[in-house]
XYZ file of C-alpha atoms in Angstrom:
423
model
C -8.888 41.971 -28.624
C -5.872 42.628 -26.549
C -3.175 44.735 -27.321
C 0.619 43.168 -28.543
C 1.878 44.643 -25.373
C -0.823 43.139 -23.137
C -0.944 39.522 -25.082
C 3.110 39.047 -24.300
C 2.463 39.451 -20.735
C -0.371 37.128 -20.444
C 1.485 34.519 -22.086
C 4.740 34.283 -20.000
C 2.276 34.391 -16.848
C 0.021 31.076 -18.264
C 3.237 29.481 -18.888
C 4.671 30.722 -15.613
C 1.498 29.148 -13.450
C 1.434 25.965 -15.498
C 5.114 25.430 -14.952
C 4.346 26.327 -10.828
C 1.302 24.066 -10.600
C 3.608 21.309 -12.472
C 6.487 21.652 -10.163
C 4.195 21.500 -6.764
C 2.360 18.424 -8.072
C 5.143 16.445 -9.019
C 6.499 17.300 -5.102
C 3.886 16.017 -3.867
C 3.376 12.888 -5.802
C 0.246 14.051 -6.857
C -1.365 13.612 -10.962
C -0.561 16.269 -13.474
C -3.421 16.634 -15.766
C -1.858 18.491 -18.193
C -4.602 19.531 -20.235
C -6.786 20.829 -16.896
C -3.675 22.003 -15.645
C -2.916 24.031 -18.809
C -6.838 25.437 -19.092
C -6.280 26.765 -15.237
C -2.924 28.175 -15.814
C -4.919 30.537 -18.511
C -7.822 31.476 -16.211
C -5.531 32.449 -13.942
C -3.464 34.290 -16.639
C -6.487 36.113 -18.403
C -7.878 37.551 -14.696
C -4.383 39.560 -14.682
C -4.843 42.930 -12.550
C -2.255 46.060 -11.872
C -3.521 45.647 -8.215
C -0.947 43.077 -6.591
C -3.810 42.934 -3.534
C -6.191 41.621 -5.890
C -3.955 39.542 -7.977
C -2.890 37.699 -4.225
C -6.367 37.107 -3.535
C -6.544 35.476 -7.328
C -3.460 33.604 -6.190
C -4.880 31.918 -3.089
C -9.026 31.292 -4.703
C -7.377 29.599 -7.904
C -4.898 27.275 -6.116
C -7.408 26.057 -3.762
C -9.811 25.045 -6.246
C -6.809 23.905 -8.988
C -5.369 21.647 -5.954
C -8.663 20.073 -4.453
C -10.820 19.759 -7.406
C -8.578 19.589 -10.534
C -5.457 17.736 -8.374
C -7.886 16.164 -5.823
C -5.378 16.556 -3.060
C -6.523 16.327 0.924
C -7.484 20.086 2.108
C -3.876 19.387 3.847
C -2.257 18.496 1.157
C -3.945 21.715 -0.539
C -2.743 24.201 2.125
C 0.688 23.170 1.942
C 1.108 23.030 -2.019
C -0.234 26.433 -2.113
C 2.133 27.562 0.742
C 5.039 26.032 -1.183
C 4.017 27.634 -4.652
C 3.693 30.800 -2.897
C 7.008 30.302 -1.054
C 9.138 29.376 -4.246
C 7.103 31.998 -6.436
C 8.944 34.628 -4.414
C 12.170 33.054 -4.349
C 12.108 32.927 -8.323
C 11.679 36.910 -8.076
C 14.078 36.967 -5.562
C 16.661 35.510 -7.668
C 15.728 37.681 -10.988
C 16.218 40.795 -9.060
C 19.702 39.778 -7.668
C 20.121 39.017 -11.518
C 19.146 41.838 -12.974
C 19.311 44.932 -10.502
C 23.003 43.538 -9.423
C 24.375 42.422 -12.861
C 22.185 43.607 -15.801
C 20.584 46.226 -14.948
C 19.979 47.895 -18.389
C 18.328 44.815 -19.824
C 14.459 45.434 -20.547
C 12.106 44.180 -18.022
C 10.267 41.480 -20.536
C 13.548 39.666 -20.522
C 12.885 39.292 -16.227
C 9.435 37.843 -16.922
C 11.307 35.177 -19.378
C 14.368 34.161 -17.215
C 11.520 33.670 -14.306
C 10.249 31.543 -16.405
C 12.878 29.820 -17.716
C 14.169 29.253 -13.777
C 10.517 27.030 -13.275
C 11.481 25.438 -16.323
C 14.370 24.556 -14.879
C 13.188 23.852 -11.438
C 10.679 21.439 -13.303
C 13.134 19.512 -15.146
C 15.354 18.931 -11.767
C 12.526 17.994 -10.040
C 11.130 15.729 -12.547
C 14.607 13.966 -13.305
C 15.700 13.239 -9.588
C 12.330 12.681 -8.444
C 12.194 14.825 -5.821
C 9.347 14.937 -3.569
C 8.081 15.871 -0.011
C 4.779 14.060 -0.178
C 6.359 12.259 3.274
C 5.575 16.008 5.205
C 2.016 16.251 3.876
C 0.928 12.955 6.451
C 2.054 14.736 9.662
C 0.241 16.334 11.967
C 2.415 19.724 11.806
C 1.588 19.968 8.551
C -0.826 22.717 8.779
C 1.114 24.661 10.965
C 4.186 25.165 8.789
C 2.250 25.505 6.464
C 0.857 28.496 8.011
C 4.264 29.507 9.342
C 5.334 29.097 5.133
C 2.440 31.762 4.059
C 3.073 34.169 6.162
C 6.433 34.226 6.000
C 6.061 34.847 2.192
C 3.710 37.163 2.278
C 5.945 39.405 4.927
C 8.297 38.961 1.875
C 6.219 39.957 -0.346
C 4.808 43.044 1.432
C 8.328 44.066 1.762
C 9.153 44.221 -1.758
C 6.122 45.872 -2.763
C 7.212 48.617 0.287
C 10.801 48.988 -0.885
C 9.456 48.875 -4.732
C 7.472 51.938 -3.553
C 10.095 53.345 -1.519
C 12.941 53.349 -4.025
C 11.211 55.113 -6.368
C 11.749 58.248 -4.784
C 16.155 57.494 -4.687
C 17.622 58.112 -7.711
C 18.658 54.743 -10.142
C 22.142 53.096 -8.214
C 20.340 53.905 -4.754
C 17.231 52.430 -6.348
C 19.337 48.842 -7.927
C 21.358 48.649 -4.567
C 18.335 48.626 -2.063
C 16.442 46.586 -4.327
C 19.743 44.010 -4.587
C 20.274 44.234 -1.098
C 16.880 43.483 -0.100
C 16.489 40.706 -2.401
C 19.750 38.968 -0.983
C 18.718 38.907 2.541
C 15.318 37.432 1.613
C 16.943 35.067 -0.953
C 19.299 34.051 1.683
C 16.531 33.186 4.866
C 14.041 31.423 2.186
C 17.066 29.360 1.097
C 17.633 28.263 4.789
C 14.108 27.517 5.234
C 14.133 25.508 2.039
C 16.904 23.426 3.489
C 14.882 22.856 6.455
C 12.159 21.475 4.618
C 14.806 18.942 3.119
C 15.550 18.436 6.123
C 12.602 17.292 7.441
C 11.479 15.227 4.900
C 14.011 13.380 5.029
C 13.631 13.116 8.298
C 10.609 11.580 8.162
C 11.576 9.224 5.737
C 14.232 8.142 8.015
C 11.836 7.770 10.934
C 9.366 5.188 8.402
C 12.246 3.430 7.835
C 13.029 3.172 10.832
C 9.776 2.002 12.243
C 9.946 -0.943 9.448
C 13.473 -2.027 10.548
C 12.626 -2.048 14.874
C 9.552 -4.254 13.654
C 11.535 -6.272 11.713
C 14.149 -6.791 14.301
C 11.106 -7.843 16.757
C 9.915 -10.156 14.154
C 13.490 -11.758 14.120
C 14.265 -11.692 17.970
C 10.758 -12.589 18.730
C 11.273 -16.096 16.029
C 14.722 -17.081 16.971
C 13.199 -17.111 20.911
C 10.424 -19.515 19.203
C 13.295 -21.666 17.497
C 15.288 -21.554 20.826
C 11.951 -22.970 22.585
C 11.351 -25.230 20.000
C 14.973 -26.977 20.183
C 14.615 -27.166 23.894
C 11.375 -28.670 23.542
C 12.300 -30.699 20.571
C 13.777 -33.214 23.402
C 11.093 -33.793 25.451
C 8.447 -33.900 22.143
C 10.533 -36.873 21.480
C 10.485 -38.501 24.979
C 6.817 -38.440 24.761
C 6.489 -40.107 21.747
C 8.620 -42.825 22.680
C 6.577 -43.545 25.442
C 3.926 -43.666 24.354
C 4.946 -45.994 21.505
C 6.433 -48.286 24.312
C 2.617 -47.898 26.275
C 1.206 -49.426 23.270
C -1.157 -46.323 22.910
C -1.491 -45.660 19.492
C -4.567 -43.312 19.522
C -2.852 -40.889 21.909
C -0.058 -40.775 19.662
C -2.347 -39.721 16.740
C -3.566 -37.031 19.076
C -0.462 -35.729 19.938
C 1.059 -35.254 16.572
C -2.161 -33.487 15.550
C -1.554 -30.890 17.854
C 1.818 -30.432 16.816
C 0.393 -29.834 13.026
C 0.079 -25.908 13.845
C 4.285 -25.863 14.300
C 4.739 -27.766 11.896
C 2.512 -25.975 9.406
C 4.409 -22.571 10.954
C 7.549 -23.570 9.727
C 6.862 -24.818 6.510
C 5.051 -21.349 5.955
C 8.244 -19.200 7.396
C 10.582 -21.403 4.995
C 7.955 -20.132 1.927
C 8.343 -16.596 3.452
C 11.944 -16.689 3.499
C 12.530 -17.755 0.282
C 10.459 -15.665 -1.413
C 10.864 -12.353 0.855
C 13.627 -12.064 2.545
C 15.902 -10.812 -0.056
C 13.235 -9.163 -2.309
C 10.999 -7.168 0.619
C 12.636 -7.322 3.651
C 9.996 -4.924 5.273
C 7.308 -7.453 3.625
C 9.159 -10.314 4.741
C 8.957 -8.765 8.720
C 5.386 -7.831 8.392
C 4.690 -11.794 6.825
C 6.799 -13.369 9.363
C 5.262 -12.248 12.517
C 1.611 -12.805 11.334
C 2.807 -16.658 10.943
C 4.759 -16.195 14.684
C 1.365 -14.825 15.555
C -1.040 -17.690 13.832
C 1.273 -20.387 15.848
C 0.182 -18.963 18.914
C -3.536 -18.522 18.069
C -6.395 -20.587 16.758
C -6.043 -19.305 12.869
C -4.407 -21.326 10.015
C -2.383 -18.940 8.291
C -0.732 -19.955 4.692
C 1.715 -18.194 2.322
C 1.994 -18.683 -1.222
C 4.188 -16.404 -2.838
C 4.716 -18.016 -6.658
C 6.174 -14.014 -7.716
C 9.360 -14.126 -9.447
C 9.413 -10.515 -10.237
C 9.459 -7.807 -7.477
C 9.600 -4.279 -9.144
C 6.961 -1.875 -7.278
C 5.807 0.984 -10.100
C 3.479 2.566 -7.628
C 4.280 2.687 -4.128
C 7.270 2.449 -1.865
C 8.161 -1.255 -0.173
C 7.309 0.436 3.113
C 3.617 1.700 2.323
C 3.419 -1.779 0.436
C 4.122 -3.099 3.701
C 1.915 -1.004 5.864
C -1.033 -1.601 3.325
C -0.646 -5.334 3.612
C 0.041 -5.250 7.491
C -3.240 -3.504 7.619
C -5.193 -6.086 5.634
C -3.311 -8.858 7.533
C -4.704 -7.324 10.930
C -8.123 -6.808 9.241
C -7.971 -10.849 8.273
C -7.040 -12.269 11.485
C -9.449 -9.976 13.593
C -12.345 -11.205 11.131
C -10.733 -14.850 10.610
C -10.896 -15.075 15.265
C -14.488 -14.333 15.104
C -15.424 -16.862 12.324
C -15.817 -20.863 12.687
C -13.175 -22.106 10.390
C -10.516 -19.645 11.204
C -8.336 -19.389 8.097
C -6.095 -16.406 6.348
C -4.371 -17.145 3.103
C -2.002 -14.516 1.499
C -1.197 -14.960 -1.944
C 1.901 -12.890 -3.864
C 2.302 -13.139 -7.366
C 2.740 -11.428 -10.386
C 0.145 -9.936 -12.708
C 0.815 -8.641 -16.122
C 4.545 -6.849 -14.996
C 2.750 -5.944 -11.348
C 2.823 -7.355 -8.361
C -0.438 -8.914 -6.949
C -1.389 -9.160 -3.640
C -4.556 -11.207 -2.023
C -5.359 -11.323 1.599
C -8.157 -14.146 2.091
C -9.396 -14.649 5.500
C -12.396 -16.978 6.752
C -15.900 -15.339 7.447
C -19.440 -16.860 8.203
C -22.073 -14.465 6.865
C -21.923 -11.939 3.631
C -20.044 -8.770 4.156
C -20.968 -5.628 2.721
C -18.140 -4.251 1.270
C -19.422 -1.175 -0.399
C -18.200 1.064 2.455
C -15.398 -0.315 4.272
C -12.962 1.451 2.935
C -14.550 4.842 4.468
C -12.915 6.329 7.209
C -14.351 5.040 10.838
C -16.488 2.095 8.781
C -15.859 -1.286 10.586
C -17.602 -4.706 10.626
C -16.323 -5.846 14.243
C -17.096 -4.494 17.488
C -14.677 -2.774 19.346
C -12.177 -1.725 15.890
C -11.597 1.926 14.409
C -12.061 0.735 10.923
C -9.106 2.848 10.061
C -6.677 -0.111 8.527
C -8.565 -0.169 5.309
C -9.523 3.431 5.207
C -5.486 3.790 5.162
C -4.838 1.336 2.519
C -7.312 3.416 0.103
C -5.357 6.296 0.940
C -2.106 5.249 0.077
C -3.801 4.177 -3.487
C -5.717 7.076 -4.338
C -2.546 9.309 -3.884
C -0.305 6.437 -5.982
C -3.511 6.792 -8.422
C -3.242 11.072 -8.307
C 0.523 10.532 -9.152
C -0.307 9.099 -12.512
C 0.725 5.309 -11.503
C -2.357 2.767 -11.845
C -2.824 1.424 -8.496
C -5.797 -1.130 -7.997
C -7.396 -2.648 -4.614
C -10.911 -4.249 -4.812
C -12.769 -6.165 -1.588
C -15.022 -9.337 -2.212
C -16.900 -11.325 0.183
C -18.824 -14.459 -0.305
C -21.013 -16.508 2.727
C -17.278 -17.611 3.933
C -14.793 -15.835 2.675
C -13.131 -12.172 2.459
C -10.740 -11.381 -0.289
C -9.054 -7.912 -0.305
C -7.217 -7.668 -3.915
C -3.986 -5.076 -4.422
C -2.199 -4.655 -7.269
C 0.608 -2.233 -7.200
């Protein structure tokens, strides 16, 4: 049985680690299980030790396995949640020592333990309501090393507290609160700079997605209004030509020659569907659409659009990893739909029970097995990565971890593909 004095202790600490693993996981758009959540807080809470060496190695064992196994986050994704638990679990004692050594310094210490806590409570709640996040750092490749550069940062500041905690003991009690105070502002004051760095730079590399969607939708629209300037220049002589040849009396090359026009003409009708449907709804969509039908008019695949979706609202992804998960099952489609005898891709958009559904269809001749194409490296044509559907699987499993139902299923038959995503 433990003692009154011990069980008070124990209890602010679950609480403390449940609100920490709640605020990191919600940062990082990953799924809070509560209940798992809550049954790890209290391992962590009961294996309590006066030894802060041991109770940091406790830290770093039960984060790792909380993060990969209970959170199922990528080992990167791991490293840098625990670096920014770590990171933020000093600035919270940071800020209760400026609060208590520098303006209530009588108070007993239980009441520190409980403002800690209610600062993660409050930290939670912010984070929750504004819907921040940094999940945008965790796909770079510096990742790891600020991550690194994060840990042992904090645990300099944490070695330094426990040094001037040890220190001060031998000053009497105003040299004791002012060292401690003045200590805990400097620290308070470089983690808050480096906090606003990592604002910073994920925002930064939001801005740098978005701006990668808007340069290829730019290309998309210089590269079609140079096809509508060739077209109108052409449109003349197309003209000519059939006037001759209606004044030759040669009816069968006619027939011939309006059959080959059939791919423009079938390109415009589809970029009039896009940009009705698109255009004002997904313009990253509509740029990713509208040069896979600039594309199909210049190659041997029949490319059609049908987007019957009146509704638009995306409740698990962003518009721009919609549009890099379709993008990548467009350029799976037309790499399969080139190597196949009909040579066909049909995209479908519409909605599905308050979601958006999306179905990439492309032309095949022989049975595909689909069972692992969605693992990393896994292609069925010569020559390709077989890292565009490996991607889109990704970018689900993570909107899945987040708590958002995110679904994307493959089927082949003899002649056809389907990839299926509903977001």
């Amino acid at each position: 049985m433990f003692e009154s004095d011990r069980i008070i202790p124990v209890v602010i600490n679950l609480v403390q680690i449940f609100l920490q693993f709640s605020i990191i996981t919600r940062l990082l758009k990953s799924r809070v299980h509560w209940g798992k959540t809550l049954a790890a807080a209290a391992v962590i809470a009961l294996l309590y030790f006066e030894s802060p060496f041991a109770m940091i190695g406790i830290f770093f064992g039960a984060t790792a396995i909380y993060y990969i196994l209970i959170a199922k986050m990528r080992i990167r994704s791991a490293i840098f949640a625990i670096a920014v638990q770590l990171f933020l679990s000093i600035f919270n004692s940071n800020v209760v020592e400026i609060i208590y050594h520098g303006l209530l310094p009588t108070i007993h210490p239980i009441f520190m333990h409980i403002t800690s806590t209610f600062i993660f409570a409050i930290a939670l709640i912010v984070v929750c309501y504004f819907k921040f996040d940094i999940a945008n750092l965790t796909r770079k490749k510096a990742t790891l090393g600020f991550s690194a550069f994060m840990i042992i940062l904090a645990l300099i500041f944490w070695s330094n507290q426990l040094y001037y905690m040890y220190l001060t003991h031998l000053c009497d009690g105003a040299t004791y609160r002012s060292t401690i105070l003045f200590n805990a502002l400097w620290k308070l004051l470089m983690q808050s700079a480096i906090i606003y760095i990592v604002i910073m730079l994920d925002k930064l590399a939001t801005q740098i997605e978005h701006y990668e969607f808007h340069k290829s939708y730019t290309d998309t629209l210089e590269e079609s209004l140079d096809n509508l300037r060739m077209f109108k220049h052409g449109y003349r002589n197309m003209v000519n030509t059939l006037l001759g040849l209606c004044e030759l009396k040669q009816i069968d090359k006619i027939e011939g020659y309006l059959r080959r026009r059939t791919n423009d003409i079938r390109h415009d009708i589809n970029i009039g569907r896009i940009n009705n449907r698109l255009k004002d709804n997904m313009p990253y969509l509509y740029g990713i659409v509208l040069a896979k039908a600039i594309f199909s008019a210049s190659s041997k695949v029949r490319f059609t659009v049908e987007v019957t979706a009146k509704a638009f609202e995306l409740k698990s992804v962003s518009e721009e990893e919609l549009s890099r998960m379709v993008g990548n099952l467009l350029n799976n489609a037309f790499d399969a739909a080139l190597q196949s005898d009909k040579k066909s891709v049909k995209l479908k958009i519409r909605n599905n029970e308050g979601r958006i559904k999306i179905e990439v269809i492309n032309s095949i001749d022989a049975l595909v097995d689909t069972a692992k194409l969605t693992k990393k490296g896994v292609s069925t044509k010569e020559g390709h990565s077989g890292y565009g559907l490996y991607e889109v699987q990704m970018i689900v499993d993570r909107a899945n971890k987040a708590g958002v139902k995110t679904e994307f299923n493959l089927h082949s038959s003899d002649i056809t593909f389907i990839a299926e995503l509903i977001v």
